[in-house]
Coordinates of C-alpha atoms (C1' of nucleotides) in Angstrom, one line a residue:
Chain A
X1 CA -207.2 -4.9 37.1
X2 CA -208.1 -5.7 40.6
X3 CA -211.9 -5.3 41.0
X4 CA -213.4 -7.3 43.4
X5 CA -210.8 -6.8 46.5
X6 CA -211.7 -5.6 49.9
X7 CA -210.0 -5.4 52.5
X8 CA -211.8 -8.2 55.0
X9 CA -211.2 -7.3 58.4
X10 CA -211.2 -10.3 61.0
X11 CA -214.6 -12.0 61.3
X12 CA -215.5 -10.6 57.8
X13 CA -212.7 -13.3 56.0
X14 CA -214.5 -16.2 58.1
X15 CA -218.2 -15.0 56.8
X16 CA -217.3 -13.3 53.5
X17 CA -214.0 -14.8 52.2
X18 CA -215.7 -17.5 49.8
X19 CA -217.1 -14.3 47.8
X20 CA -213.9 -13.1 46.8
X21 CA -211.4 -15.8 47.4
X22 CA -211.3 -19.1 45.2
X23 CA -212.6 -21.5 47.6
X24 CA -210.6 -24.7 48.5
X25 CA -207.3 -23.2 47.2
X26 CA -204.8 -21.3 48.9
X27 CA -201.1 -20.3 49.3
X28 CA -198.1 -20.7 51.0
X29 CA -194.8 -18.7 50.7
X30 CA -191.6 -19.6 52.5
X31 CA -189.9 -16.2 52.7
X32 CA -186.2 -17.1 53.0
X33 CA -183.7 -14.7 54.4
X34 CA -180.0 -14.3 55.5
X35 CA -178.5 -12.9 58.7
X36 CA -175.5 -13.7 60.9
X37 CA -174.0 -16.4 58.4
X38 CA -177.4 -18.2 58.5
X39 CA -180.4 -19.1 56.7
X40 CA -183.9 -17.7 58.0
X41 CA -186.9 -18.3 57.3
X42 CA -190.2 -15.9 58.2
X43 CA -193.1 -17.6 60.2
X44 CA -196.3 -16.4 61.9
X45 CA -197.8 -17.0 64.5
X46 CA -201.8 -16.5 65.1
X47 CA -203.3 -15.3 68.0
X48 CA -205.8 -16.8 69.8
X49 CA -203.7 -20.5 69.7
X50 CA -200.0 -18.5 68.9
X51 CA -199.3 -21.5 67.2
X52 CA -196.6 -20.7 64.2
X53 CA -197.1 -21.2 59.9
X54 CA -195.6 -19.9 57.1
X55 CA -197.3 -17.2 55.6
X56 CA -200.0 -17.6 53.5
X57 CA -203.4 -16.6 52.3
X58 CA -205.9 -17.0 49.4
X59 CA -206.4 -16.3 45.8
X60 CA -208.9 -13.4 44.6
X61 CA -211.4 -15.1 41.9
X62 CA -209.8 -13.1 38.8
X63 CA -206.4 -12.9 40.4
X64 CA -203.3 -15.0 39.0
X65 CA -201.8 -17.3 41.3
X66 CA -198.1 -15.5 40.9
X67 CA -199.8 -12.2 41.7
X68 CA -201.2 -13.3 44.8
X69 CA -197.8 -14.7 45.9
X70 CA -196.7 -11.6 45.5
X71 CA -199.2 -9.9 47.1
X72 CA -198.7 -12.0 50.5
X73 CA -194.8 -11.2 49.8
X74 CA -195.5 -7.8 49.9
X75 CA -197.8 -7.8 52.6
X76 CA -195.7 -9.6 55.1
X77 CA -191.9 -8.1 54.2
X78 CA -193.0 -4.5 52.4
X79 CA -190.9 -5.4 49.2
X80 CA -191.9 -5.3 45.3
X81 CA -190.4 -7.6 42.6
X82 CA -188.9 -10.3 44.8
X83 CA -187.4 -13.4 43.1
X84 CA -190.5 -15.6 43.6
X85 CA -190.9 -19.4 42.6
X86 CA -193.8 -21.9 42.6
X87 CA -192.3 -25.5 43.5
X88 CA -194.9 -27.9 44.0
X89 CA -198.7 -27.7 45.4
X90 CA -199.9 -30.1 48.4
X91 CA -203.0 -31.4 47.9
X92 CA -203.2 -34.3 50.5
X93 CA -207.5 -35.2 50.8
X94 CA -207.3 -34.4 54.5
X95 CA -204.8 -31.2 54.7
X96 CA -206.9 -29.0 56.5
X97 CA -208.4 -31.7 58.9
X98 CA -205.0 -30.7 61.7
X99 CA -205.0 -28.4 63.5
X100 CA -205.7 -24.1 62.5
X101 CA -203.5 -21.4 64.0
X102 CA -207.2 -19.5 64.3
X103 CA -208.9 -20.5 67.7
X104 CA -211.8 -19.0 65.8
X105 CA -212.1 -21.3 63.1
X106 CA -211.7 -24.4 65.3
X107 CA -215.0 -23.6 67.4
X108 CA -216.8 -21.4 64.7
X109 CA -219.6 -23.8 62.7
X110 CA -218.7 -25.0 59.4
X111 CA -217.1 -22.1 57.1
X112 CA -215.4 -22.0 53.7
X113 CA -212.3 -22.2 55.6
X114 CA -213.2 -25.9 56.9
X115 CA -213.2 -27.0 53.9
X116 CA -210.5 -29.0 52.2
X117 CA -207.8 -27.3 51.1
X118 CA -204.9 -27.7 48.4
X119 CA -202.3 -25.1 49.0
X120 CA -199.9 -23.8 46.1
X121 CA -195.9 -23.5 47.8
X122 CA -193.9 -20.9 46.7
X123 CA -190.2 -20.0 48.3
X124 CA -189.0 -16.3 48.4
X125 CA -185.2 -15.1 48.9
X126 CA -185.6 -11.5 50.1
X127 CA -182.5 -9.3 51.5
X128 CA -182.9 -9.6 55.0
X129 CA -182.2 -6.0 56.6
X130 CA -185.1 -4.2 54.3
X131 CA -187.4 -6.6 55.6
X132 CA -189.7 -4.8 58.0
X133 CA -191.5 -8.4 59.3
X134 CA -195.5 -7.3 59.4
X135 CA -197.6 -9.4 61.5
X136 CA -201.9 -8.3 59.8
X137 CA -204.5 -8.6 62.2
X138 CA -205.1 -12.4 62.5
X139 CA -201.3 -13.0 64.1
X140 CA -199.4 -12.0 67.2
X141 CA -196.2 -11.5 65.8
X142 CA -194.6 -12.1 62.2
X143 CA -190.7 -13.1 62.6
X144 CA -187.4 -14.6 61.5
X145 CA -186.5 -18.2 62.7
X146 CA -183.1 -19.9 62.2
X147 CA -183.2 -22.6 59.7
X148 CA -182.7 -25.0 62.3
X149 CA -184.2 -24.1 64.9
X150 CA -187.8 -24.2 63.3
X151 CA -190.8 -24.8 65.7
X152 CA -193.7 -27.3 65.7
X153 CA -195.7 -25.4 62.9
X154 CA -199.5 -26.1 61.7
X155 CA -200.8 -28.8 59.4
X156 CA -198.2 -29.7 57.0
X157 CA -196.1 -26.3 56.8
X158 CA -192.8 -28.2 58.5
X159 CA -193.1 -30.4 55.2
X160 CA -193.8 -27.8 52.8
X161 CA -190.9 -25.9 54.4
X162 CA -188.8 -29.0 53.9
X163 CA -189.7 -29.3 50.4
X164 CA -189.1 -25.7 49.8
X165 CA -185.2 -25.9 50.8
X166 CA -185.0 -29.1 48.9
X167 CA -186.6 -27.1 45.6
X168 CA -183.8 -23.9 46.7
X169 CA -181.1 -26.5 47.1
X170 CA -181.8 -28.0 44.2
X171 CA -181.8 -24.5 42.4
X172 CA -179.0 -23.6 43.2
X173 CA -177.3 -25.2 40.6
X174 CA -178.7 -24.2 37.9
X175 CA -179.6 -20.7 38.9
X176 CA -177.3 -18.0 40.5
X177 CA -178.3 -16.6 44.2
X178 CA -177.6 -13.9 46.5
X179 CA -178.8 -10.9 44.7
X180 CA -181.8 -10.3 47.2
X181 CA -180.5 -12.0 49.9
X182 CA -177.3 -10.0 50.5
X183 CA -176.5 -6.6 50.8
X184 CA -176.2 -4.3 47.8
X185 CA -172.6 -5.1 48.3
X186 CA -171.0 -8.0 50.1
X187 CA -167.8 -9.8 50.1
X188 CA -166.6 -13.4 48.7
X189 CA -166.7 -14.5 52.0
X190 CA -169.7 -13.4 52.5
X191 CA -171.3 -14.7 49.8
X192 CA -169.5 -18.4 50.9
X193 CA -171.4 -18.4 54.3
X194 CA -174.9 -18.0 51.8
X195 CA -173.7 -21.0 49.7
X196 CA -172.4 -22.6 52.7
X197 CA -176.0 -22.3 54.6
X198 CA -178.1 -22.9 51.8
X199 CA -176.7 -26.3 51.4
X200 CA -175.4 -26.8 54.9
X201 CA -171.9 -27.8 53.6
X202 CA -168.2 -26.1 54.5
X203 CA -167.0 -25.3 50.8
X204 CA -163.3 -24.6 50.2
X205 CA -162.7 -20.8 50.1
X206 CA -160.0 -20.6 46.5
X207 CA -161.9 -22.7 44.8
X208 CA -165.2 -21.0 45.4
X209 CA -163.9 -17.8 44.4
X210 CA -162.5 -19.4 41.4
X211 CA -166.1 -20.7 40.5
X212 CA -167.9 -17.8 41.6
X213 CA -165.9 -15.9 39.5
X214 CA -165.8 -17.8 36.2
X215 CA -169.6 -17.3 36.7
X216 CA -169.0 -13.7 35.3
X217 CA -171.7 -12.2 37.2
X218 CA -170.0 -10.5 39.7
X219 CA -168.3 -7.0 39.8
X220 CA -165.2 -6.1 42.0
X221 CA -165.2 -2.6 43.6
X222 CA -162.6 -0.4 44.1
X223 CA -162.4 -0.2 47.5
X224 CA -162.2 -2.7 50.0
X225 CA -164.6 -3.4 52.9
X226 CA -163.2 -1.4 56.0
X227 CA -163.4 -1.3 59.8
X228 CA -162.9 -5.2 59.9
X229 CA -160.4 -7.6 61.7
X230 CA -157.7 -8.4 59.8
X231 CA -156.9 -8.4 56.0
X232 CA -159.3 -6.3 54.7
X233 CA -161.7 -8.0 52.0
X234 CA -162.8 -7.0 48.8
X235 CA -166.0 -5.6 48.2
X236 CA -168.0 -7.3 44.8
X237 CA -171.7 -6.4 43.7
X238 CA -173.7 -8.3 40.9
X239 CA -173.7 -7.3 37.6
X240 CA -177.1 -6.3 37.5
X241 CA -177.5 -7.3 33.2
X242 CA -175.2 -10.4 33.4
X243 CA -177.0 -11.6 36.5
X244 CA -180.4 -11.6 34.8
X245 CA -179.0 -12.9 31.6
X246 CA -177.4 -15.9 34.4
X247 CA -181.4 -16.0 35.7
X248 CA -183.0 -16.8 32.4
X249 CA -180.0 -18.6 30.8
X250 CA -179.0 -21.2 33.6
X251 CA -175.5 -21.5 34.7
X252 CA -173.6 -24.8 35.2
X253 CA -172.6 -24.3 39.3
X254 CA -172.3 -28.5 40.3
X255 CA -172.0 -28.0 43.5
Chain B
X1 CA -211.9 -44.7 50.8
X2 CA -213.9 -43.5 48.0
X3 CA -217.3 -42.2 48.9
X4 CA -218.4 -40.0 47.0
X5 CA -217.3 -40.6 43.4
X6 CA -220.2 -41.7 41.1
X7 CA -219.6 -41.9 37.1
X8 CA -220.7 -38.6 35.5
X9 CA -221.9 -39.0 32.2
X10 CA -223.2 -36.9 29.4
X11 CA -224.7 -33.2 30.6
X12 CA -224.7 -34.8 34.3
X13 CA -220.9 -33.4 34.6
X14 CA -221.8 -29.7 33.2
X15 CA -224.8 -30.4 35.9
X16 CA -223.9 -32.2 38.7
X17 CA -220.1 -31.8 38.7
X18 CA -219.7 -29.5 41.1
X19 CA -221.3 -31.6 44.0
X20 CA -218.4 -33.9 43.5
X21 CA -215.4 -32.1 42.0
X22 CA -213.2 -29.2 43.1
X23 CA -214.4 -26.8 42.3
X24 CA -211.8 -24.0 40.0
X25 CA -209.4 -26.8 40.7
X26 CA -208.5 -29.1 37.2
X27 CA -205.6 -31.1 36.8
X28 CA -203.7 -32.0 33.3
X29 CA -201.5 -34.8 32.5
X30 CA -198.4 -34.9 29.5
X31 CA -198.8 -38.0 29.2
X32 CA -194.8 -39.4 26.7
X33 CA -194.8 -42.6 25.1
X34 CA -191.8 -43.6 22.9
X35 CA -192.5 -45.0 19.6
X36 CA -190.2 -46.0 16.1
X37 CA -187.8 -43.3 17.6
X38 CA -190.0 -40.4 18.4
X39 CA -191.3 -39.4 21.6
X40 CA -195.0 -39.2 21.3
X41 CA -197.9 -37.3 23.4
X42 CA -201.2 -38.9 23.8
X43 CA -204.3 -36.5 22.7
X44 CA -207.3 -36.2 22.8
X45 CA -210.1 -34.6 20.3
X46 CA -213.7 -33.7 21.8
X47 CA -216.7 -34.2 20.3
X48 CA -218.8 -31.6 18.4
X49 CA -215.6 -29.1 18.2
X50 CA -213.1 -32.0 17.6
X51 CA -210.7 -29.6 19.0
X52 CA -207.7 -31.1 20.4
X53 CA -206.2 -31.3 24.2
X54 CA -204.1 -32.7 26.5
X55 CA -206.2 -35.6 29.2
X56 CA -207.3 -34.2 32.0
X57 CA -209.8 -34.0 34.7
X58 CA -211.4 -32.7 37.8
X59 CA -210.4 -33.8 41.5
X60 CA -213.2 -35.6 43.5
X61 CA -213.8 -33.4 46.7
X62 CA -212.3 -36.3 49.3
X63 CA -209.0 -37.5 46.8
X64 CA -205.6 -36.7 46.9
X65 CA -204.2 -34.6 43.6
X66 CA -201.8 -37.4 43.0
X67 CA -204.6 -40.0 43.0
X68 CA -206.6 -38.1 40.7
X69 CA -203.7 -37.6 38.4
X70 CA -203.1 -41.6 38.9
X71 CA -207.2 -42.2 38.0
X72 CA -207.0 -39.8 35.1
X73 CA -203.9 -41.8 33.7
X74 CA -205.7 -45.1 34.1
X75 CA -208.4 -44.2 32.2
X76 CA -206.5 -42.7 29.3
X77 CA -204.4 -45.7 29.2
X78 CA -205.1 -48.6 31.6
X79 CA -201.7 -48.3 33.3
X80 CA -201.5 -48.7 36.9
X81 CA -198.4 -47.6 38.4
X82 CA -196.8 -44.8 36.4
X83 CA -194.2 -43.0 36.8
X84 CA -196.1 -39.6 37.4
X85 CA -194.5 -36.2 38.3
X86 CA -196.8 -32.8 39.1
X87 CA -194.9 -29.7 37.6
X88 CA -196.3 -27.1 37.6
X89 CA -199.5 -25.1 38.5
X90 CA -201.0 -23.1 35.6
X91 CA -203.1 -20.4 37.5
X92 CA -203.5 -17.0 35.0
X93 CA -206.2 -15.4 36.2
X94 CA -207.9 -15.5 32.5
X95 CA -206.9 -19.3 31.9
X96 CA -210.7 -20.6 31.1
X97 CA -211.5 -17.9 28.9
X98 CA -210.4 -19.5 25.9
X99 CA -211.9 -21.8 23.7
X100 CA -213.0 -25.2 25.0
X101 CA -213.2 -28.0 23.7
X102 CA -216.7 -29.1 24.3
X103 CA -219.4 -27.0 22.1
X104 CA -221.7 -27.7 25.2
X105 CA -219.7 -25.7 27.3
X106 CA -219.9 -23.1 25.2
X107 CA -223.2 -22.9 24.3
X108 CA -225.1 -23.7 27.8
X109 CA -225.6 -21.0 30.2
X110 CA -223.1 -20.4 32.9
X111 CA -221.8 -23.6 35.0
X112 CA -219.0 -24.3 37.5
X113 CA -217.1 -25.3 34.3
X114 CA -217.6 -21.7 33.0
X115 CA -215.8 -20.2 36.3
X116 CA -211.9 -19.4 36.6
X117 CA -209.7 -22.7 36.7
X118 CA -206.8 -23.1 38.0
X119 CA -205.0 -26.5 36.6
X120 CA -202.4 -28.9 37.9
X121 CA -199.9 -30.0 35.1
X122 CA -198.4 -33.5 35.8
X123 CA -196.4 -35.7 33.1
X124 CA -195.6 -39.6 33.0
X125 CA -193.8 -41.8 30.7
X126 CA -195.4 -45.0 29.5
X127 CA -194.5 -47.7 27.9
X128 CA -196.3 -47.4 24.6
X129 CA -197.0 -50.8 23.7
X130 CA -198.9 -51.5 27.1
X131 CA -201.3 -48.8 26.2
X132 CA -204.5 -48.6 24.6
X133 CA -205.4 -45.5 23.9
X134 CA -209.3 -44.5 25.4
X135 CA -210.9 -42.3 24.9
X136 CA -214.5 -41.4 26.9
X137 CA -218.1 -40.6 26.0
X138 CA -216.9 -36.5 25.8
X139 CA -213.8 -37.8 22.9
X140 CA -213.9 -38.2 19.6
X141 CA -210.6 -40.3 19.9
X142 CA -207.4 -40.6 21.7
X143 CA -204.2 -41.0 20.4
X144 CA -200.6 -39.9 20.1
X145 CA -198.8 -37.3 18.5
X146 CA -195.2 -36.8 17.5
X147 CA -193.6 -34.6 19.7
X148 CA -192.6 -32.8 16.4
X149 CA -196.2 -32.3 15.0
X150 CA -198.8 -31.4 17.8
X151 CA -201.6 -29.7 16.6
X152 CA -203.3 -26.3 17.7
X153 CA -204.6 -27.1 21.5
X154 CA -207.3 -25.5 23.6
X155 CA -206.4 -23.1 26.1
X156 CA -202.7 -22.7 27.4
X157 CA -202.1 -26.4 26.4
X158 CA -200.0 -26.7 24.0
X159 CA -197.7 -23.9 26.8
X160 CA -198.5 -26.6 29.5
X161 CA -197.5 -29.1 27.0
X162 CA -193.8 -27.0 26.4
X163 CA -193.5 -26.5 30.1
X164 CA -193.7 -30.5 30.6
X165 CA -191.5 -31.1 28.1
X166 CA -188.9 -28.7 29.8
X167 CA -189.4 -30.3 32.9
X168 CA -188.5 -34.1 31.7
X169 CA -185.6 -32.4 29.9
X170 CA -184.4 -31.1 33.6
X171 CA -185.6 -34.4 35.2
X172 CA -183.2 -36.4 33.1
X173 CA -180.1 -35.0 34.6
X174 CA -181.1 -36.1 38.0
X175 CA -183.0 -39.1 37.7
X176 CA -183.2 -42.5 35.3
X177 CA -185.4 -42.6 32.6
X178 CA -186.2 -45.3 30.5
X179 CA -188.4 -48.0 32.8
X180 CA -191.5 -47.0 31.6
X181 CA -191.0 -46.1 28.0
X182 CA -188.9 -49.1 26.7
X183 CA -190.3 -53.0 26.4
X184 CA -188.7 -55.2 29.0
X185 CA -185.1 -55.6 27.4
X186 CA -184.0 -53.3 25.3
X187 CA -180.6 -52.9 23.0
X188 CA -178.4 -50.2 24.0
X189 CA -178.6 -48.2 21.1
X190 CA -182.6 -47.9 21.4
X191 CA -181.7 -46.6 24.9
X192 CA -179.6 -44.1 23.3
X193 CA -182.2 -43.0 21.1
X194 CA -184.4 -42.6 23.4
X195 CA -182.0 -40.2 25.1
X196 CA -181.6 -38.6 21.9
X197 CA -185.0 -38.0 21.4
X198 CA -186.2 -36.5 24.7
X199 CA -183.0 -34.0 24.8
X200 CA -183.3 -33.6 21.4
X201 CA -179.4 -33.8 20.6
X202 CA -176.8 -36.7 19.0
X203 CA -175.2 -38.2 21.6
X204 CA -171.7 -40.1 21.1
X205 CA -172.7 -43.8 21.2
X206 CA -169.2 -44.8 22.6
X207 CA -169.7 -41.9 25.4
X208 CA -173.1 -42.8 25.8
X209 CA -172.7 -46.4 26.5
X210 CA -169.9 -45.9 29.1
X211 CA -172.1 -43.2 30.7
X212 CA -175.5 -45.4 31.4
X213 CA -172.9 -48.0 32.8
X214 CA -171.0 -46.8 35.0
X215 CA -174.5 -45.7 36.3
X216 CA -174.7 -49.4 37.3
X217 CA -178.4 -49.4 36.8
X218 CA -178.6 -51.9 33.8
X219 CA -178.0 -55.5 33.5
X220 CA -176.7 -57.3 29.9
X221 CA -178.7 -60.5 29.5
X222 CA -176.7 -63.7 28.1
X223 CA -178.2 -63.4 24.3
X224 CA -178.5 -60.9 21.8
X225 CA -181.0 -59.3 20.0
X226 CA -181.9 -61.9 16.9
X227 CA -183.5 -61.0 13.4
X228 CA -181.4 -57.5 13.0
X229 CA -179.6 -56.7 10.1
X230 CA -175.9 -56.3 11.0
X231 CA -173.7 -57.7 13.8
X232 CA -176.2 -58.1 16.6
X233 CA -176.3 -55.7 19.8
X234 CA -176.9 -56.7 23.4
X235 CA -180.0 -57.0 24.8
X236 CA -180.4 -55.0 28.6
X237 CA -183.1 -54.8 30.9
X238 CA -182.7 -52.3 34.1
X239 CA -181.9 -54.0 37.3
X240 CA -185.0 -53.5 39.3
X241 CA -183.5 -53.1 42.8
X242 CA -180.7 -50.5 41.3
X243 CA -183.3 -49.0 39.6
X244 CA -185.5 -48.1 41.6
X245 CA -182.6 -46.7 44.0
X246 CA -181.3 -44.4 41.6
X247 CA -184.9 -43.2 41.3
X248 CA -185.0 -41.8 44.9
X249 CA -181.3 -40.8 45.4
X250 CA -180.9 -39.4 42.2
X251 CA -178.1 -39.7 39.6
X252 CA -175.8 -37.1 38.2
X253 CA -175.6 -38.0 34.5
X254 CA -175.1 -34.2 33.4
X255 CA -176.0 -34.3 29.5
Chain C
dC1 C1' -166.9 -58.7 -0.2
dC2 C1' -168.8 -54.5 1.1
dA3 C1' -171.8 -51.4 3.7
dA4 C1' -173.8 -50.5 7.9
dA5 C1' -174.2 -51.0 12.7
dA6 C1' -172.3 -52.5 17.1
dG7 C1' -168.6 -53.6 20.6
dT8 C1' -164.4 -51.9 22.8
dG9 C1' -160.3 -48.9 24.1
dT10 C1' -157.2 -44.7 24.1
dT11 C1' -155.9 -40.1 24.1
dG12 C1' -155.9 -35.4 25.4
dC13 C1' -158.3 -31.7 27.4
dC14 C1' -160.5 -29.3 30.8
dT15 C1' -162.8 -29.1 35.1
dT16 C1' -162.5 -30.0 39.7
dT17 C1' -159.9 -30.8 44.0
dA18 C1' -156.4 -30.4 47.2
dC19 C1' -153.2 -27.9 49.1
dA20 C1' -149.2 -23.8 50.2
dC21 C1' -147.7 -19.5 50.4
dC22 C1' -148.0 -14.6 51.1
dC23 C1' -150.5 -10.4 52.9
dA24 C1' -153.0 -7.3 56.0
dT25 C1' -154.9 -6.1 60.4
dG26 C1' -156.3 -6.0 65.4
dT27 C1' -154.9 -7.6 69.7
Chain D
dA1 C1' -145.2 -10.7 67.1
dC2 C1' -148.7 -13.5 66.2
dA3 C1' -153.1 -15.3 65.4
dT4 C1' -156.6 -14.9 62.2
dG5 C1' -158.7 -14.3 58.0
dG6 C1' -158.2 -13.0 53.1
dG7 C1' -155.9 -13.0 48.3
dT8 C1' -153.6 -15.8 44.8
dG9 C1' -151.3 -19.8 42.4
dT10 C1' -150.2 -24.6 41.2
dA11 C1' -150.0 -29.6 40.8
dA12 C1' -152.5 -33.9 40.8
dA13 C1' -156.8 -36.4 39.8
dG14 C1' -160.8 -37.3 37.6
dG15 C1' -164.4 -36.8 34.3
dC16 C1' -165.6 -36.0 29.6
dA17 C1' -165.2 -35.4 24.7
dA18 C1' -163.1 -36.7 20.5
dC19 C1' -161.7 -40.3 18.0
dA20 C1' -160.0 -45.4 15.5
dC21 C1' -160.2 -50.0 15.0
dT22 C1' -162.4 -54.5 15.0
dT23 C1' -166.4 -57.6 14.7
dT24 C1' -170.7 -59.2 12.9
dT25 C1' -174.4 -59.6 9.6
dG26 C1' -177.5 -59.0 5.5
dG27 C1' -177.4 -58.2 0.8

DNA sequence: CCAAAAGTGTTGCCTTTACACCCATGT
DNA sequence: ACATGGGTGTAAAGGCAACACTTTTGG
């Protein structure tokens, strides 16, 4: 049960944090999403400098680490019980010795917060359209950026991010994907451009389906998608039970 | 450079540690050895409670979490230049709570080794001839364990321990194994067991053989192996170069 | 000379890959 | 009607698993 957890309000994290964070340890989610046949991922920026970082923030002293992923999760996107992985922590001596996205902590005297730093990476694959992007009171704006268009972002975040698609890639394989980053339901093609994105790789459309398929995770509804150009696809949703059973089991994908 | 790093001994760590160390911030190490055909884990038993656990150690406040994981292996085993891999970082918020493994801790009022830790799991494989086993002024002793027949650890250890395991079974797929765990030339079928052991599985040997092969990563010296009863296998030693290649681009072996 | 272990090759299956044809729809 | 995208099938290739025979050595 959460005890010691207020809510610190701008100066107040600066002067205050160390009592109820665990100093010299914090966290760094890459929220990935999918819109317009590509991959996005969710950045901050921070006023004051309006420099741009991945979302992050700190562990509370009798909080577990996956719990306060999920808490920054849900504090930037508004969603519960997202898929949610830890791939690697950065703990470089001089992390924290670039440059903040606060202007504050740069000129402020010596706080908790300029102290070294390792930071815990987690990635995130959230459905993109019931993401409502919430910037908290230390950042100007909280947005999507295309994969590859990613800007100049703070310390070592363009890294971490690197490593992060290298962990999803990676995952991919053994792991199915696309149940919180499409819609409820999608269509083979669809669910292509993901696969296609995620690994940046044109993947041939029968035998995708064919693999896809033998996956046995996938349901075909009746009807087909409408008001599109040409043939009309099919429409396909997970199986919600298989698709866990495929998340805890592994499948073989080889891609 | 290290500046700050002086050697702790006796009640100075439960004392002083915190001026040096992280603090909340530990860091464990799985360390595999291979051994008359069983993979092996090297222990260690603390004094007064002679409870077991895996190595491990704190972070000095200016060093990078690799080097500490690096410094932690050289001390256990005198090995410079492991293979070393972090996998995972163990963060429940109740982790410490347990039992320790030094009575001291237990018994002395509240230090900065009685708060909340959050640990860093790494494994590396070692060649277990090259290592002598050492343990410190807080160990009774230090030595391996069959993978088979690990005792009752403190903490989450023997979970970190399983979770470590899992990981080098995953790492094999992508990656050679072998450089570190197996004396300079080695017969093919000792290779195999080796393989056999980790995945913990029979393997074909015909299969098997082809497989490592065509991975073009070994080279078959002029003699055999002498002094074995029965027709005499090859001896092998991995090509260094090739090696070390298939270490960064990765292999698909798929077992 | 026999048992046990090691070297080598072959076959068939199954997965993956490449590719062709037909269908539906909006322009 | 036609261009475009979607659904389905098939044949070739390649990888992998199952398996048999020969060679060598100690006892």
């Amino acid at each position: 049960m959460p005890k010691n957890r207020p809510n610190l309000k701008d100066g107040q994290l600066l002067r205050k944090g160390h009592l109820y964070f665990m100093p010299h340890l914090s966290l760094d989610c890459v929220i990935f999403g999918f819109h317009d046949n590509q991959l996005k991922v969710l950045l901050l920026q921070w006023k004051d400098t309006l420099r741009w970082s991945l979302p992050g923030g700190f562990i509370y002293k009798d909080e577990h680490i996956d719990d306060a992923a999920n808490r920054i999760l849900l504090s930037r996107t508004g969603l519960h019980d997202i898929f949610l992985r830890q791939f690697h922590a950065f703990g470089e001596a001089g992390r924290v010795e670039g440059q903040h996205g606060l202007k504050e902590i740069s000129t402020s005297k010596k706080t908790w917060l300029h102290e070294r730093f390792v930071t815990i990476g987690y990635w995130a694959i959230v459905e993109f359209h019931n993401v409502m992007p919430a910037p908290d009171e230390f950042s100007e704006q909280c947005k999507w950026w295309d994969i590859h268009r990613i800007p100049k972002l703070i310390l070592d975040h363009n890294m971490i991010l690197e490593r992060a698609l290298a962990s999803l890639r990676r995952n991919l394989n053994d792991y199915p994907i696309g149940k919180n980053l499409l819609p409820k339901t999608f269509t083979m093609p669809e669910l292509q451009r993901l696969y296609e994105t995620v690994l940046d790789k044109k993947l041939d459309r029968r035998n995708f389906q064919k693999k896809i398929l033998s996956l046995d995770i996938l349901q075909r509804m009746k009807q087909r998608k409408t008001g599109v150009a040409h043939k009309a696809p099919f429409l396909y949703k997970f199986d919600e039970k298989k698709y866990q059973r495929a998340l805890k089991q592994g499948i073989k994908f080889g891609i």
